[in-house]
Amino acid sequence: WMQGIAFAGPALFLFLIDSVSSTGGAVLCMTGALSTAAFSASGFMCNHLDIGPSYAGVLLGLTNTFGSIPGIIGVSLTGYILDMTGSWSVVFRVAIALYVLGLLV
């Protein structure tokens, strides 16, 4: 359930942000997206202890290291999309597609 909330919640809030016309509404949508995305920690962080209790720290370090690579690429990709389109809508749609893909997998 927690992983479902962590993927469906942000997808929903990012979908809604396109229809919001006020700054406050946009802030609420972004807050909702980030808040529901935090549910992923409950399903992800405990896996290291299940896989190898003796090496949980090493495993967490490795997964966090490799997990930061999409963050680095994402910043450049976001800048590129904004330069090409001039709109955040496309950026949010890419994020929605990735969340839905994660939800289905």
Short mmCIF file of N, CA and C in Angstrom, two decimals:
data_model
loop_
_atom_site.label_atom_id
_atom_site.label_comp_id
_atom_site.label_asym_id
_atom_site.label_seq_id
_atom_site.Cartn_x
_atom_site.Cartn_y
_atom_site.Cartn_z
N TRP A 1 0.80 -1.20 0.00
CA TRP A 1 0.00 0.00 0.00
C TRP A 1 0.85 1.27 0.00
N MET A 2 1.90 1.24 0.78
CA MET A 2 2.72 2.44 0.91
C MET A 2 3.37 2.83 -0.41
N GLN A 3 3.85 1.84 -1.14
CA GLN A 3 4.47 2.14 -2.43
C GLN A 3 3.43 2.65 -3.43
N GLY A 4 2.22 2.12 -3.34
CA GLY A 4 1.14 2.63 -4.20
C GLY A 4 0.84 4.09 -3.94
N ILE A 5 0.79 4.45 -2.66
CA ILE A 5 0.58 5.86 -2.29
C ILE A 5 1.74 6.71 -2.77
N ALA A 6 2.96 6.15 -2.64
CA ALA A 6 4.17 6.90 -3.01
C ALA A 6 4.27 7.17 -4.50
N PHE A 7 3.60 6.37 -5.32
CA PHE A 7 3.63 6.61 -6.77
C PHE A 7 2.35 7.25 -7.28
N ALA A 8 1.20 6.83 -6.79
CA ALA A 8 -0.07 7.38 -7.28
C ALA A 8 -0.30 8.80 -6.76
N GLY A 9 0.09 9.07 -5.53
CA GLY A 9 -0.11 10.40 -4.94
C GLY A 9 0.58 11.50 -5.72
N PRO A 10 1.90 11.39 -5.92
CA PRO A 10 2.57 12.44 -6.69
C PRO A 10 2.05 12.57 -8.12
N ALA A 11 1.72 11.43 -8.73
CA ALA A 11 1.19 11.50 -10.10
C ALA A 11 -0.11 12.30 -10.12
N LEU A 12 -0.96 12.06 -9.15
CA LEU A 12 -2.23 12.78 -9.07
C LEU A 12 -2.02 14.28 -8.84
N PHE A 13 -1.18 14.62 -7.86
CA PHE A 13 -0.96 16.03 -7.55
C PHE A 13 -0.26 16.77 -8.69
N LEU A 14 0.67 16.11 -9.37
CA LEU A 14 1.33 16.75 -10.52
C LEU A 14 0.37 16.91 -11.69
N PHE A 15 -0.58 15.98 -11.81
CA PHE A 15 -1.61 16.11 -12.84
C PHE A 15 -2.51 17.30 -12.54
N LEU A 16 -2.83 17.48 -11.26
CA LEU A 16 -3.72 18.58 -10.87
C LEU A 16 -3.06 19.94 -10.98
N ILE A 17 -1.75 19.99 -10.87
CA ILE A 17 -1.07 21.30 -10.85
C ILE A 17 -1.25 22.07 -12.16
N ASP A 18 -1.50 21.37 -13.25
CA ASP A 18 -1.73 22.04 -14.54
C ASP A 18 -3.03 22.84 -14.55
N SER A 19 -4.00 22.40 -13.76
CA SER A 19 -5.30 23.08 -13.77
C SER A 19 -5.42 24.15 -12.70
N VAL A 20 -4.39 24.32 -11.88
CA VAL A 20 -4.42 25.30 -10.80
C VAL A 20 -4.01 26.67 -11.35
N SER A 21 -4.76 27.70 -10.93
CA SER A 21 -4.45 29.04 -11.44
C SER A 21 -3.83 29.96 -10.39
N SER A 22 -3.84 29.53 -9.13
CA SER A 22 -3.29 30.38 -8.08
C SER A 22 -1.97 29.84 -7.56
N THR A 23 -1.18 30.72 -7.01
CA THR A 23 0.10 30.32 -6.42
C THR A 23 -0.11 29.39 -5.24
N GLY A 24 -1.08 29.70 -4.41
CA GLY A 24 -1.39 28.86 -3.26
C GLY A 24 -1.79 27.46 -3.65
N GLY A 25 -2.58 27.35 -4.71
CA GLY A 25 -2.99 26.03 -5.20
C GLY A 25 -1.81 25.24 -5.72
N ALA A 26 -0.90 25.93 -6.41
CA ALA A 26 0.31 25.26 -6.91
C ALA A 26 1.18 24.78 -5.76
N VAL A 27 1.29 25.61 -4.73
CA VAL A 27 2.08 25.21 -3.55
C VAL A 27 1.44 24.01 -2.87
N LEU A 28 0.13 23.99 -2.76
CA LEU A 28 -0.56 22.84 -2.16
C LEU A 28 -0.35 21.58 -2.98
N CYS A 29 -0.41 21.69 -4.29
CA CYS A 29 -0.18 20.52 -5.15
C CYS A 29 1.25 20.00 -5.02
N MET A 30 2.21 20.91 -5.01
CA MET A 30 3.60 20.47 -4.86
C MET A 30 3.84 19.87 -3.48
N THR A 31 3.23 20.46 -2.46
CA THR A 31 3.34 19.91 -1.11
C THR A 31 2.73 18.52 -1.04
N GLY A 32 1.58 18.35 -1.67
CA GLY A 32 0.94 17.04 -1.71
C GLY A 32 1.78 16.01 -2.46
N ALA A 33 2.38 16.43 -3.57
CA ALA A 33 3.21 15.51 -4.35
C ALA A 33 4.43 15.07 -3.55
N LEU A 34 5.10 16.02 -2.92
CA LEU A 34 6.30 15.68 -2.15
C LEU A 34 5.96 14.90 -0.89
N SER A 35 4.84 15.23 -0.27
CA SER A 35 4.44 14.53 0.96
C SER A 35 4.09 13.07 0.68
N THR A 36 3.34 12.84 -0.37
CA THR A 36 2.97 11.45 -0.68
C THR A 36 4.14 10.66 -1.23
N ALA A 37 5.08 11.32 -1.88
CA ALA A 37 6.28 10.63 -2.37
C ALA A 37 7.12 10.11 -1.21
N ALA A 38 7.02 10.76 -0.05
CA ALA A 38 7.80 10.34 1.12
C ALA A 38 7.37 8.96 1.63
N PHE A 39 6.20 8.49 1.24
CA PHE A 39 5.76 7.16 1.66
C PHE A 39 6.67 6.06 1.10
N SER A 40 7.43 6.36 0.08
CA SER A 40 8.30 5.34 -0.51
C SER A 40 9.39 4.87 0.46
N ALA A 41 9.76 5.70 1.41
CA ALA A 41 10.81 5.33 2.36
C ALA A 41 10.40 4.11 3.18
N SER A 42 9.12 3.95 3.47
CA SER A 42 8.69 2.81 4.28
C SER A 42 8.88 1.48 3.56
N GLY A 43 8.85 1.48 2.26
CA GLY A 43 9.05 0.24 1.52
C GLY A 43 10.45 0.04 1.02
N PHE A 44 11.21 1.12 0.94
CA PHE A 44 12.55 1.04 0.36
C PHE A 44 13.63 0.86 1.41
N MET A 45 13.58 1.64 2.46
CA MET A 45 14.67 1.64 3.44
C MET A 45 14.80 0.32 4.19
N CYS A 46 13.69 -0.37 4.43
CA CYS A 46 13.77 -1.62 5.19
C CYS A 46 14.30 -2.78 4.35
N ASN A 47 14.31 -2.66 3.03
CA ASN A 47 14.80 -3.74 2.18
C ASN A 47 16.26 -4.07 2.43
N HIS A 48 17.05 -3.10 2.78
CA HIS A 48 18.47 -3.34 3.02
C HIS A 48 18.67 -4.27 4.20
N LEU A 49 17.85 -4.12 5.22
CA LEU A 49 17.93 -5.01 6.38
C LEU A 49 17.45 -6.40 6.03
N ASP A 50 16.48 -6.52 5.14
CA ASP A 50 15.99 -7.84 4.73
C ASP A 50 17.01 -8.58 3.87
N ILE A 51 17.66 -7.86 2.98
CA ILE A 51 18.61 -8.48 2.05
C ILE A 51 19.87 -8.93 2.76
N GLY A 52 20.46 -8.07 3.53
CA GLY A 52 21.70 -8.42 4.21
C GLY A 52 21.88 -7.61 5.47
N PRO A 53 21.39 -8.11 6.60
CA PRO A 53 21.46 -7.34 7.84
C PRO A 53 22.88 -6.91 8.21
N SER A 54 23.86 -7.74 7.92
CA SER A 54 25.24 -7.41 8.27
C SER A 54 25.81 -6.31 7.38
N TYR A 55 25.26 -6.18 6.19
CA TYR A 55 25.80 -5.23 5.22
C TYR A 55 24.80 -4.14 4.86
N ALA A 56 23.82 -3.90 5.73
CA ALA A 56 22.77 -2.94 5.43
C ALA A 56 23.33 -1.54 5.18
N GLY A 57 24.33 -1.13 5.93
CA GLY A 57 24.92 0.19 5.73
C GLY A 57 25.60 0.33 4.39
N VAL A 58 26.33 -0.71 3.99
CA VAL A 58 27.00 -0.70 2.69
C VAL A 58 25.97 -0.70 1.57
N LEU A 59 24.95 -1.54 1.71
CA LEU A 59 23.91 -1.60 0.68
C LEU A 59 23.18 -0.27 0.55
N LEU A 60 22.88 0.37 1.68
CA LEU A 60 22.21 1.66 1.64
C LEU A 60 23.09 2.71 0.97
N GLY A 61 24.39 2.68 1.26
CA GLY A 61 25.31 3.61 0.61
C GLY A 61 25.38 3.41 -0.89
N LEU A 62 25.42 2.15 -1.32
CA LEU A 62 25.47 1.86 -2.76
C LEU A 62 24.18 2.28 -3.47
N THR A 63 23.05 1.93 -2.88
CA THR A 63 21.79 2.29 -3.55
C THR A 63 21.58 3.81 -3.57
N ASN A 64 21.99 4.50 -2.51
CA ASN A 64 21.88 5.96 -2.52
C ASN A 64 22.82 6.59 -3.54
N THR A 65 23.99 5.99 -3.71
CA THR A 65 24.94 6.51 -4.70
C THR A 65 24.37 6.37 -6.10
N PHE A 66 23.88 5.17 -6.42
CA PHE A 66 23.32 4.96 -7.76
C PHE A 66 21.98 5.67 -7.92
N GLY A 67 21.26 5.85 -6.81
CA GLY A 67 19.99 6.57 -6.86
C GLY A 67 20.14 8.06 -7.11
N SER A 68 21.33 8.59 -6.88
CA SER A 68 21.54 10.02 -7.13
C SER A 68 21.79 10.32 -8.61
N ILE A 69 22.13 9.32 -9.37
CA ILE A 69 22.40 9.52 -10.80
C ILE A 69 21.16 10.06 -11.54
N PRO A 70 19.96 9.49 -11.35
CA PRO A 70 18.80 10.08 -12.01
C PRO A 70 18.55 11.53 -11.59
N GLY A 71 18.89 11.88 -10.36
CA GLY A 71 18.73 13.27 -9.92
C GLY A 71 19.65 14.22 -10.67
N ILE A 72 20.85 13.75 -10.95
CA ILE A 72 21.79 14.57 -11.72
C ILE A 72 21.31 14.73 -13.16
N ILE A 73 20.91 13.63 -13.76
CA ILE A 73 20.42 13.65 -15.14
C ILE A 73 19.11 14.44 -15.23
N GLY A 74 18.26 14.29 -14.22
CA GLY A 74 16.95 14.96 -14.23
C GLY A 74 17.04 16.46 -14.27
N VAL A 75 18.03 17.03 -13.59
CA VAL A 75 18.20 18.49 -13.60
C VAL A 75 18.54 18.98 -15.00
N SER A 76 19.45 18.28 -15.66
CA SER A 76 19.82 18.66 -17.03
C SER A 76 18.65 18.46 -18.00
N LEU A 77 17.95 17.35 -17.83
CA LEU A 77 16.81 17.06 -18.70
C LEU A 77 15.70 18.09 -18.50
N THR A 78 15.45 18.46 -17.26
CA THR A 78 14.44 19.48 -16.98
C THR A 78 14.81 20.81 -17.63
N GLY A 79 16.07 21.22 -17.51
CA GLY A 79 16.52 22.45 -18.15
C GLY A 79 16.37 22.40 -19.66
N TYR A 80 16.70 21.25 -20.24
CA TYR A 80 16.57 21.08 -21.68
C TYR A 80 15.11 21.18 -22.12
N ILE A 81 14.23 20.49 -21.40
CA ILE A 81 12.80 20.53 -21.74
C ILE A 81 12.26 21.96 -21.60
N LEU A 82 12.64 22.65 -20.54
CA LEU A 82 12.18 24.04 -20.35
C LEU A 82 12.71 24.96 -21.45
N ASP A 83 13.96 24.76 -21.87
CA ASP A 83 14.51 25.57 -22.97
C ASP A 83 13.77 25.31 -24.27
N MET A 84 13.43 24.06 -24.53
CA MET A 84 12.77 23.70 -25.79
C MET A 84 11.30 24.09 -25.82
N THR A 85 10.60 23.95 -24.69
CA THR A 85 9.15 24.16 -24.69
C THR A 85 8.73 25.44 -23.98
N GLY A 86 9.53 25.89 -23.01
CA GLY A 86 9.15 27.06 -22.24
C GLY A 86 7.99 26.81 -21.29
N SER A 87 7.71 25.53 -20.99
CA SER A 87 6.55 25.19 -20.17
C SER A 87 6.91 24.10 -19.17
N TRP A 88 6.39 24.25 -17.96
CA TRP A 88 6.57 23.22 -16.95
C TRP A 88 5.64 22.04 -17.17
N SER A 89 4.60 22.20 -17.97
CA SER A 89 3.63 21.12 -18.20
C SER A 89 4.29 19.86 -18.72
N VAL A 90 5.21 20.01 -19.66
CA VAL A 90 5.89 18.85 -20.22
C VAL A 90 6.75 18.17 -19.16
N VAL A 91 7.41 18.96 -18.34
CA VAL A 91 8.23 18.41 -17.26
C VAL A 91 7.36 17.61 -16.31
N PHE A 92 6.21 18.14 -15.94
CA PHE A 92 5.31 17.43 -15.03
C PHE A 92 4.76 16.17 -15.69
N ARG A 93 4.48 16.22 -16.98
CA ARG A 93 3.97 15.02 -17.67
C ARG A 93 5.00 13.91 -17.71
N VAL A 94 6.26 14.25 -17.90
CA VAL A 94 7.32 13.25 -17.85
C VAL A 94 7.37 12.62 -16.46
N ALA A 95 7.30 13.44 -15.42
CA ALA A 95 7.31 12.94 -14.05
C ALA A 95 6.09 12.05 -13.79
N ILE A 96 4.92 12.47 -14.27
CA ILE A 96 3.71 11.66 -14.11
C ILE A 96 3.88 10.31 -14.78
N ALA A 97 4.43 10.30 -15.99
CA ALA A 97 4.63 9.04 -16.72
C ALA A 97 5.57 8.11 -15.95
N LEU A 98 6.61 8.66 -15.35
CA LEU A 98 7.53 7.83 -14.57
C LEU A 98 6.88 7.30 -13.31
N TYR A 99 6.07 8.11 -12.65
CA TYR A 99 5.35 7.63 -11.47
C TYR A 99 4.36 6.53 -11.83
N VAL A 100 3.63 6.70 -12.92
CA VAL A 100 2.67 5.67 -13.34
C VAL A 100 3.40 4.40 -13.74
N LEU A 101 4.52 4.52 -14.42
CA LEU A 101 5.33 3.35 -14.76
C LEU A 101 5.79 2.62 -13.50
N GLY A 102 6.25 3.38 -12.51
CA GLY A 102 6.65 2.78 -11.24
C GLY A 102 5.49 2.12 -10.53
N LEU A 103 4.31 2.69 -10.63
CA LEU A 103 3.13 2.12 -10.01
C LEU A 103 2.76 0.79 -10.67
N LEU A 104 2.89 0.72 -11.98
CA LEU A 104 2.54 -0.50 -12.70
C LEU A 104 3.56 -1.62 -12.54
N VAL A 105 4.81 -1.23 -12.40
CA VAL A 105 5.86 -2.24 -12.27
C VAL A 105 5.89 -2.71 -10.83
#
